[in-house]
Structures are given as structure tokens and as C-alpha cells.
PDB file of C-alpha atoms in Angstrom:
ATOM      1  CA  MET A   1     161.474 139.346 -70.678  1.00  0.00           C
ATOM      2  CA  LEU A   2     158.122 140.675 -69.587  1.00  0.00           C
ATOM      3  CA  ASN A   3     157.278 144.077 -72.092  1.00  0.00           C
ATOM      4  CA  LYS A   4     158.421 142.735 -74.826  1.00  0.00           C
ATOM      5  CA  LEU A   5     158.370 138.481 -74.775  1.00  0.00           C
ATOM      6  CA  LYS A   6     154.921 138.726 -72.051  1.00  0.00           C
ATOM      7  CA  ILE A   7     156.434 136.117 -69.541  1.00  0.00           C
ATOM      8  CA  GLU A   8     154.528 136.242 -66.302  1.00  0.00           C
ATOM      9  CA  GLU A   9     156.545 138.245 -63.761  1.00  0.00           C
ATOM     10  CA  SER A  10     156.835 135.068 -61.543  1.00  0.00           C
ATOM     11  CA  GLN A  11     158.703 133.437 -63.592  1.00  0.00           C
ATOM     12  CA  VAL A  12     161.461 135.833 -64.787  1.00  0.00           C
ATOM     13  CA  PRO A  13     163.757 135.591 -62.105  1.00  0.00           C
ATOM     14  CA  GLY A  14     164.327 131.556 -62.036  1.00  0.00           C
ATOM     15  CA  LEU A  15     163.938 131.654 -66.129  1.00  0.00           C
ATOM     16  CA  CYS A  16     167.040 134.125 -66.162  1.00  0.00           C
ATOM     17  CA  LEU A  17     168.695 131.520 -63.580  1.00  0.00           C
ATOM     18  CA  ASP A  18     168.350 129.020 -65.565  1.00  0.00           C
ATOM     19  CA  LEU A  19     169.259 130.634 -68.700  1.00  0.00           C
ATOM     20  CA  TYR A  20     172.426 132.014 -67.486  1.00  0.00           C
ATOM     21  CA  LYS A  21     173.406 128.798 -66.132  1.00  0.00           C
ATOM     22  CA  GLU A  22     172.582 126.490 -69.264  1.00  0.00           C
ATOM     23  CA  HIS A  23     173.944 129.654 -71.983  1.00  0.00           C
ATOM     24  CA  GLY A  24     175.988 132.221 -70.021  1.00  0.00           C
ATOM     25  CA  THR A  25     173.828 134.884 -70.899  1.00  0.00           C
ATOM     26  CA  THR A  26     169.609 135.292 -69.952  1.00  0.00           C
ATOM     27  CA  MET A  27     170.316 137.281 -74.337  1.00  0.00           C
ATOM     28  CA  ALA A  28     171.636 133.931 -75.587  1.00  0.00           C
ATOM     29  CA  GLY A  29     169.590 131.306 -74.116  1.00  0.00           C
ATOM     30  CA  LEU A  30     166.107 133.493 -74.983  1.00  0.00           C
ATOM     31  CA  GLY A  31     167.048 132.927 -78.501  1.00  0.00           C
ATOM     32  CA  TYR A  32     165.409 136.162 -79.996  1.00  0.00           C
ATOM     33  CA  ASP A  33     166.560 138.848 -81.832  1.00  0.00           C
ATOM     34  CA  PHE A  34     166.698 142.068 -80.096  1.00  0.00           C
ATOM     35  CA  ASP A  35     167.907 145.584 -80.102  1.00  0.00           C
ATOM     36  CA  CYS A  36     170.792 144.777 -77.887  1.00  0.00           C
ATOM     37  CA  ASP A  37     170.938 148.971 -76.445  1.00  0.00           C
ATOM     38  CA  ASP A  38     167.223 148.715 -75.140  1.00  0.00           C
ATOM     39  CA  PHE A  39     168.076 145.243 -73.991  1.00  0.00           C
ATOM     40  CA  HIS A  40     171.029 146.552 -71.882  1.00  0.00           C
ATOM     41  CA  ALA A  41     169.955 149.049 -70.957  1.00  0.00           C
ATOM     42  CA  ARG A  42     166.425 147.736 -69.238  1.00  0.00           C
ATOM     43  CA  VAL A  43     168.633 144.900 -67.719  1.00  0.00           C
ATOM     44  CA  HIS A  44     171.291 146.950 -65.677  1.00  0.00           C
ATOM     45  CA  GLY A  45     168.896 149.650 -65.247  1.00  0.00           C
ATOM     46  CA  THR A  46     167.423 148.113 -62.100  1.00  0.00           C
ATOM     47  CA  LEU A  47     170.826 146.806 -60.777  1.00  0.00           C
ATOM     48  CA  PRO A  48     172.044 147.911 -57.333  1.00  0.00           C
ATOM     49  CA  TYR A  49     174.916 149.842 -58.391  1.00  0.00           C
ATOM     50  CA  GLU A  50     175.249 151.895 -55.011  1.00  0.00           C
ATOM     51  CA  LYS A  51     175.853 148.581 -53.389  1.00  0.00           C
ATOM     52  CA  LEU A  52     178.940 148.518 -55.076  1.00  0.00           C
ATOM     53  CA  LYS A  53     181.640 150.325 -53.102  1.00  0.00           C
ATOM     54  CA  PRO A  54     185.756 151.194 -53.901  1.00  0.00           C
ATOM     55  CA  ASP A  55     187.928 148.633 -53.243  1.00  0.00           C
ATOM     56  CA  PRO A  56     191.446 150.507 -52.536  1.00  0.00           C
ATOM     57  CA  VAL A  57     192.696 146.760 -51.802  1.00  0.00           C
ATOM     58  CA  LEU A  58     191.697 145.662 -55.721  1.00  0.00           C
ATOM     59  CA  ARG A  59     193.267 148.774 -56.774  1.00  0.00           C
ATOM     60  CA  GLN A  60     196.429 148.727 -54.934  1.00  0.00           C
ATOM     61  CA  LEU A  61     197.164 145.224 -56.428  1.00  0.00           C
ATOM     62  CA  LEU A  62     195.990 146.188 -60.130  1.00  0.00           C
ATOM     63  CA  LEU A  63     198.340 149.030 -59.812  1.00  0.00           C
ATOM     64  CA  SER A  64     201.495 147.618 -58.460  1.00  0.00           C
ATOM     65  CA  LEU A  65     201.103 144.399 -60.857  1.00  0.00           C
ATOM     66  CA  PRO A  66     203.440 144.880 -63.820  1.00  0.00           C
ATOM     67  CA  GLN A  67     201.149 142.565 -66.309  1.00  0.00           C
ATOM     68  CA  ARG A  68     198.564 143.294 -68.475  1.00  0.00           C
ATOM     69  CA  LYS A  69     195.678 143.464 -67.079  1.00  0.00           C
ATOM     70  CA  ILE A  70     192.650 142.436 -69.904  1.00  0.00           C
ATOM     71  CA  ILE A  71     188.831 142.514 -68.782  1.00  0.00           C
ATOM     72  CA  PHE A  72     187.045 139.498 -70.490  1.00  0.00           C
ATOM     73  CA  THR A  73     183.032 141.177 -69.944  1.00  0.00           C
ATOM     74  CA  THR A  74     179.619 139.958 -72.039  1.00  0.00           C
ATOM     75  CA  SER A  75     178.680 142.850 -70.823  1.00  0.00           C
ATOM     76  CA  ASP A  76     178.189 146.170 -72.901  1.00  0.00           C
ATOM     77  CA  LYS A  77     180.788 148.969 -72.190  1.00  0.00           C
ATOM     78  CA  ALA A  78     178.703 150.930 -70.032  1.00  0.00           C
ATOM     79  CA  HIS A  79     177.951 148.597 -67.642  1.00  0.00           C
ATOM     80  CA  ALA A  80     181.101 147.573 -67.383  1.00  0.00           C
ATOM     81  CA  ALA A  81     182.068 151.275 -67.132  1.00  0.00           C
ATOM     82  CA  ILE A  82     179.977 151.802 -63.867  1.00  0.00           C
ATOM     83  CA  VAL A  83     181.284 148.449 -62.403  1.00  0.00           C
ATOM     84  CA  LEU A  84     184.592 149.916 -62.667  1.00  0.00           C
ATOM     85  CA  LYS A  85     183.794 153.167 -61.895  1.00  0.00           C
ATOM     86  CA  LYS A  86     181.746 152.396 -58.778  1.00  0.00           C
ATOM     87  CA  LEU A  87     185.242 149.492 -57.544  1.00  0.00           C
ATOM     88  CA  GLY A  88     187.527 152.210 -57.883  1.00  0.00           C
ATOM     89  CA  ILE A  89     189.076 150.509 -60.622  1.00  0.00           C
ATOM     90  CA  GLU A  90     188.673 151.493 -64.018  1.00  0.00           C
ATOM     91  CA  ASN A  91     192.311 153.017 -65.041  1.00  0.00           C
ATOM     92  CA  CYS A  92     193.619 149.678 -63.697  1.00  0.00           C
ATOM     93  CA  PHE A  93     193.588 147.996 -66.798  1.00  0.00           C
ATOM     94  CA  ASP A  94     195.061 147.835 -71.095  1.00  0.00           C
ATOM     95  CA  GLY A  95     191.811 146.765 -72.578  1.00  0.00           C
ATOM     96  CA  VAL A  96     187.817 145.992 -71.652  1.00  0.00           C
ATOM     97  CA  ILE A  97     186.943 143.392 -74.473  1.00  0.00           C
ATOM     98  CA  CYS A  98     183.078 143.681 -74.132  1.00  0.00           C
ATOM     99  CA  PHE A  99     179.942 142.893 -76.084  1.00  0.00           C
ATOM    100  CA  GLU A 100     180.164 146.461 -78.509  1.00  0.00           C
ATOM    101  CA  THR A 101     183.891 145.397 -79.272  1.00  0.00           C
ATOM    102  CA  LEU A 102     182.547 141.928 -80.732  1.00  0.00           C
ATOM    103  CA  ASN A 103     179.544 143.569 -82.348  1.00  0.00           C
ATOM    104  CA  PRO A 104     180.129 146.813 -83.650  1.00  0.00           C
ATOM    105  CA  SER A 105     177.896 148.774 -84.596  1.00  0.00           C
ATOM    106  CA  THR A 106     179.470 149.586 -88.040  1.00  0.00           C
ATOM    107  CA  GLU A 107     181.416 148.192 -90.767  1.00  0.00           C
ATOM    108  CA  GLN A 108     184.359 149.585 -89.363  1.00  0.00           C
ATOM    109  CA  THR A 109     186.377 147.096 -88.116  1.00  0.00           C
ATOM    110  CA  VAL A 110     187.185 147.634 -84.509  1.00  0.00           C
ATOM    111  CA  LYS A 111     190.787 149.481 -84.072  1.00  0.00           C
ATOM    112  CA  ASP A 112     192.104 147.700 -80.846  1.00  0.00           C
ATOM    113  CA  TRP A 113     190.744 143.992 -81.383  1.00  0.00           C
ATOM    114  CA  LYS A 114     189.675 142.314 -84.862  1.00  0.00           C
ATOM    115  CA  VAL A 115     186.926 140.177 -83.632  1.00  0.00           C
ATOM    116  CA  GLN A 116     183.595 138.965 -85.334  1.00  0.00           C
ATOM    117  CA  MET A 117     181.446 137.544 -83.101  1.00  0.00           C
ATOM    118  CA  PRO A 118     177.925 135.946 -82.540  1.00  0.00           C
ATOM    119  CA  LEU A 119     175.294 138.721 -81.553  1.00  0.00           C
ATOM    120  CA  VAL A 120     175.097 137.032 -78.376  1.00  0.00           C
ATOM    121  CA  PRO A 121     178.476 136.294 -77.047  1.00  0.00           C
ATOM    122  CA  THR A 122     179.086 133.806 -74.022  1.00  0.00           C
ATOM    123  CA  VAL A 123     182.601 133.266 -72.167  1.00  0.00           C
ATOM    124  CA  GLN A 124     183.229 130.608 -74.650  1.00  0.00           C
ATOM    125  CA  SER A 125     182.473 132.223 -77.686  1.00  0.00           C
ATOM    126  CA  LEU A 126     184.858 135.010 -75.864  1.00  0.00           C
ATOM    127  CA  LEU A 127     187.553 132.407 -76.452  1.00  0.00           C
ATOM    128  CA  ALA A 128     186.976 130.105 -79.419  1.00  0.00           C
ATOM    129  CA  GLY A 129     185.477 132.874 -82.436  1.00  0.00           C
ATOM    130  CA  GLU A 130     186.953 132.788 -85.317  1.00  0.00           C
ATOM    131  CA  PRO A 131     189.167 134.854 -85.352  1.00  0.00           C
ATOM    132  CA  SER A 132     189.213 134.206 -81.163  1.00  0.00           C
ATOM    133  CA  VAL A 133     189.817 136.684 -78.981  1.00  0.00           C
ATOM    134  CA  ILE A 134     193.237 135.043 -77.931  1.00  0.00           C
ATOM    135  CA  GLU A 135     194.713 135.441 -81.418  1.00  0.00           C
ATOM    136  CA  SER A 136     193.236 139.254 -81.410  1.00  0.00           C
ATOM    137  CA  ALA A 137     194.327 140.025 -77.769  1.00  0.00           C
ATOM    138  CA  LYS A 138     198.056 138.827 -78.743  1.00  0.00           C
ATOM    139  CA  LEU A 139     198.036 136.536 -75.190  1.00  0.00           C
ATOM    140  CA  ASP A 140     199.744 133.768 -75.367  1.00  0.00           C
ATOM    141  CA  PRO A 141     197.103 130.983 -73.296  1.00  0.00           C
ATOM    142  CA  LYS A 142     199.899 129.158 -71.410  1.00  0.00           C
ATOM    143  CA  ARG A 143     201.541 132.325 -69.987  1.00  0.00           C
ATOM    144  CA  THR A 144     198.249 134.094 -69.235  1.00  0.00           C
ATOM    145  CA  VAL A 145     196.153 133.535 -66.213  1.00  0.00           C
ATOM    146  CA  PHE A 146     192.555 133.930 -66.573  1.00  0.00           C
ATOM    147  CA  PHE A 147     190.371 134.751 -63.373  1.00  0.00           C
ATOM    148  CA  ASP A 148     187.003 134.067 -62.962  1.00  0.00           C
ATOM    149  CA  ASP A 149     184.013 133.615 -60.297  1.00  0.00           C
ATOM    150  CA  SER A 150     181.691 131.322 -62.465  1.00  0.00           C
ATOM    151  CA  ALA A 151     182.887 127.465 -62.554  1.00  0.00           C
ATOM    152  CA  ARG A 152     181.582 127.031 -66.904  1.00  0.00           C
ATOM    153  CA  ASN A 153     183.969 129.988 -67.410  1.00  0.00           C
ATOM    154  CA  ILE A 154     186.937 128.495 -65.920  1.00  0.00           C
ATOM    155  CA  ALA A 155     186.035 125.078 -67.657  1.00  0.00           C
ATOM    156  CA  ALA A 156     185.949 127.251 -70.726  1.00  0.00           C
ATOM    157  CA  GLY A 157     189.625 128.839 -70.063  1.00  0.00           C
ATOM    158  CA  LYS A 158     191.344 125.859 -68.972  1.00  0.00           C
ATOM    159  CA  ALA A 159     189.676 123.958 -72.032  1.00  0.00           C
ATOM    160  CA  ASP A 160     191.936 126.378 -74.216  1.00  0.00           C
ATOM    161  CA  GLY A 161     195.417 126.054 -71.804  1.00  0.00           C
ATOM    162  CA  PHE A 162     195.180 129.425 -69.642  1.00  0.00           C
ATOM    163  CA  HIS A 163     196.062 129.117 -65.992  1.00  0.00           C
ATOM    164  CA  THR A 164     192.845 129.361 -64.055  1.00  0.00           C
ATOM    165  CA  VAL A 165     192.255 131.031 -60.736  1.00  0.00           C
ATOM    166  CA  VAL A 166     188.860 131.106 -59.198  1.00  0.00           C
ATOM    167  CA  VAL A 167     187.725 133.589 -57.518  1.00  0.00           C
ATOM    168  CA  GLY A 168     184.875 133.118 -54.645  1.00  0.00           C
ATOM    169  CA  SER A 169     185.403 129.875 -53.678  1.00  0.00           C
ATOM    170  CA  SER A 170     187.466 128.382 -50.926  1.00  0.00           C
ATOM    171  CA  ALA A 171     186.770 124.930 -52.810  1.00  0.00           C
ATOM    172  CA  LEU A 172     188.099 124.633 -56.107  1.00  0.00           C
ATOM    173  CA  VAL A 173     186.057 123.729 -59.316  1.00  0.00           C
ATOM    174  CA  PRO A 174     186.916 121.211 -62.309  1.00  0.00           C
ATOM    175  CA  GLY A 175     189.332 123.164 -64.886  1.00  0.00           C
ATOM    176  CA  ALA A 176     190.485 125.795 -61.964  1.00  0.00           C
ATOM    177  CA  ASN A 177     194.679 125.447 -61.195  1.00  0.00           C
ATOM    178  CA  VAL A 178     193.999 128.003 -57.991  1.00  0.00           C
ATOM    179  CA  ALA A 179     190.819 128.581 -55.611  1.00  0.00           C
ATOM    180  CA  LEU A 180     190.487 132.450 -54.113  1.00  0.00           C
ATOM    181  CA  ASP A 181     188.199 133.014 -51.216  1.00  0.00           C
ATOM    182  CA  SER A 182     188.563 136.665 -51.972  1.00  0.00           C
ATOM    183  CA  ILE A 183     190.571 138.415 -54.486  1.00  0.00           C
ATOM    184  CA  HIS A 184     192.673 140.256 -52.040  1.00  0.00           C
ATOM    185  CA  ASN A 185     194.409 137.192 -51.648  1.00  0.00           C
ATOM    186  CA  ILE A 186     195.970 137.098 -55.333  1.00  0.00           C
ATOM    187  CA  LYS A 187     199.647 137.857 -54.176  1.00  0.00           C
ATOM    188  CA  GLU A 188     199.404 135.334 -51.754  1.00  0.00           C
ATOM    189  CA  ALA A 189     198.204 132.724 -54.462  1.00  0.00           C
ATOM    190  CA  LEU A 190     200.234 134.094 -57.113  1.00  0.00           C
ATOM    191  CA  PRO A 191     203.362 135.912 -56.489  1.00  0.00           C
ATOM    192  CA  GLU A 192     205.717 135.128 -59.094  1.00  0.00           C
ATOM    193  CA  LEU A 193     202.633 137.519 -61.232  1.00  0.00           C
ATOM    194  CA  TRP A 194     204.988 140.656 -59.883  1.00  0.00           C
ATOM    195  CA  VAL A 195     208.039 139.052 -61.407  1.00  0.00           C
ATOM    196  CA  GLU A 196     209.001 141.797 -64.342  1.00  0.00           C
ATOM    197  CA  ASP A 197     212.277 140.250 -65.385  1.00  0.00           C
ATOM    198  CA  GLY A 198     209.333 137.581 -68.284  1.00  0.00           C
ATOM    199  CA  GLY A 199     212.801 134.734 -66.612  1.00  0.00           C
ATOM    200  CA  GLU A 200     212.073 131.295 -65.322  1.00  0.00           C
ATOM    201  CA  HIS A 201     210.935 133.128 -61.689  1.00  0.00           C
ATOM    202  CA  ALA A 202     207.901 134.384 -64.236  1.00  0.00           C
ATOM    203  CA  LYS A 203     207.248 130.877 -65.571  1.00  0.00           C
ATOM    204  CA  ALA A 204     206.935 128.976 -62.668  1.00  0.00           C
ATOM    205  CA  VAL A 205     203.142 131.091 -62.321  1.00  0.00           C
ATOM    206  CA  LEU A 206     202.984 128.313 -65.115  1.00  0.00           C
ATOM    207  CA  ARG A 207     202.150 125.586 -63.499  1.00  0.00           C
ATOM    208  CA  PRO A 208     201.378 122.242 -64.299  1.00  0.00           C
ATOM    209  CA  ALA A 209     197.869 121.445 -63.702  1.00  0.00           C
ATOM    210  CA  ALA A 210     197.894 118.945 -61.002  1.00  0.00           C
ATOM    211  CA  VAL A 211     199.867 121.668 -58.958  1.00  0.00           C
ATOM    212  CA  GLU A 212     196.396 122.845 -57.314  1.00  0.00           C
ATOM    213  CA  THR A 213     196.089 125.581 -54.591  1.00  0.00           C
ATOM    214  CA  THR A 214     193.376 127.053 -52.883  1.00  0.00           C
ATOM    215  CA  VAL A 215     193.688 129.992 -50.708  1.00  0.00           C
ATOM    216  CA  LEU A 216     191.544 131.317 -48.016  1.00  0.00           C
ATOM    217  CA  ALA A 217     190.592 134.686 -46.512  1.00  0.00           C
TER     218      ALA A 217
END
């Protein structure tokens, strides 16, 4: 923003935050065509990744969870890979849907996820695109739990029929079925996710929206 758009340095932090809140990503809010690789390299290149530490508790929870686990992110794959590795959970997921997934650099269709989306996707567009990621990833929202720390994203997930869990909050936000003060409390809040038979016990996780839960660390 400083080098390419010549925006005053003092205005950048506030503008980034406002655009993120209003549009879901800073890139989407700016409304310009970018060299996306350059944009991501500049933005993520300044992040303090060294502050991220391995999370063995989360790793064990994820590895013990028998359900299919997919990451949705509007960031690029390099950023996602760094974060997952720093946390020590890079091999805990069955798939990652990221910026490149939705914007293949060649005309060849992405092998695993056949999705075409706007160049600056938000979580809303990830879920509601045509064809939608829900359809392409073979997800049944009624049997899928959507975790996020953003109230905006939780509302988008609920609108598409997901069972929603807001993380990092001691209070429910609009559209959330469950609030987790810490992701480490997932098994306390949703023990049904560890049921492998796919029968009536597993269906218990899909509680009606009226049944709302808050779990504190």
C-alpha cells in the first residue's frame, strides 16, 4: 500500500483493518488488480511468524479426531503452510482450500478442487461461489462443523447451513451454535465428533440452532 498505492504510512494500519472488517480481506476492499504473488509476499513477509509456537495439545486433538478435516483460507498456500508448520499441525488435515486453489495459475482445472472464484475471495465467496466450495469439496453442511474466530465468517457459515463454532470468544456471536474460549476445549464441547460409526450418536453434534453452548478454558 505504501509502495504501490502511495498511501500515507500513518493511514495504512487503520485502512487495512477497516477494509478487512468491511470486505473480508484487505485485498478485496482495495478493489484493484494486483500481482497476487507480490501482494502476498509483501504482506506476509512482514508477519512475526516467530511468535507462533508448536501446539501439541491441538495436534493430538486433531490427530485423534476421526472426521475429515479441511482448512478454508483466503490466504495463499505459502502462508498457510508456514502457519501450519509453525503450529506443528501440518499433517493433521485432509485438504487445504486456499487462494491458489480458487485461482489456478494455469487453465488446467485444479485436480482436487474444481472451483472458480473471484480473484480476491472472501469466506462468503468461498462458501457461496458457483460452483460452491461446499459442492466441490463434497460437504454436507448439515453434517459439517465450521470453526472460525470471525463473527462475519460465522454468520456466512450459518447462512449456508453449517453447525458453527466461534473460537477465541467467551460469548456467542450471531449465527454461532457454540463458543469456545480456547480451541483446546473442542472435545468438551463436541464429544460427538469423536464418534466413528456415523450413526445416531454422530448426528447428535448437529444440534438445532436454538441449542447454544459456551465453553470456557
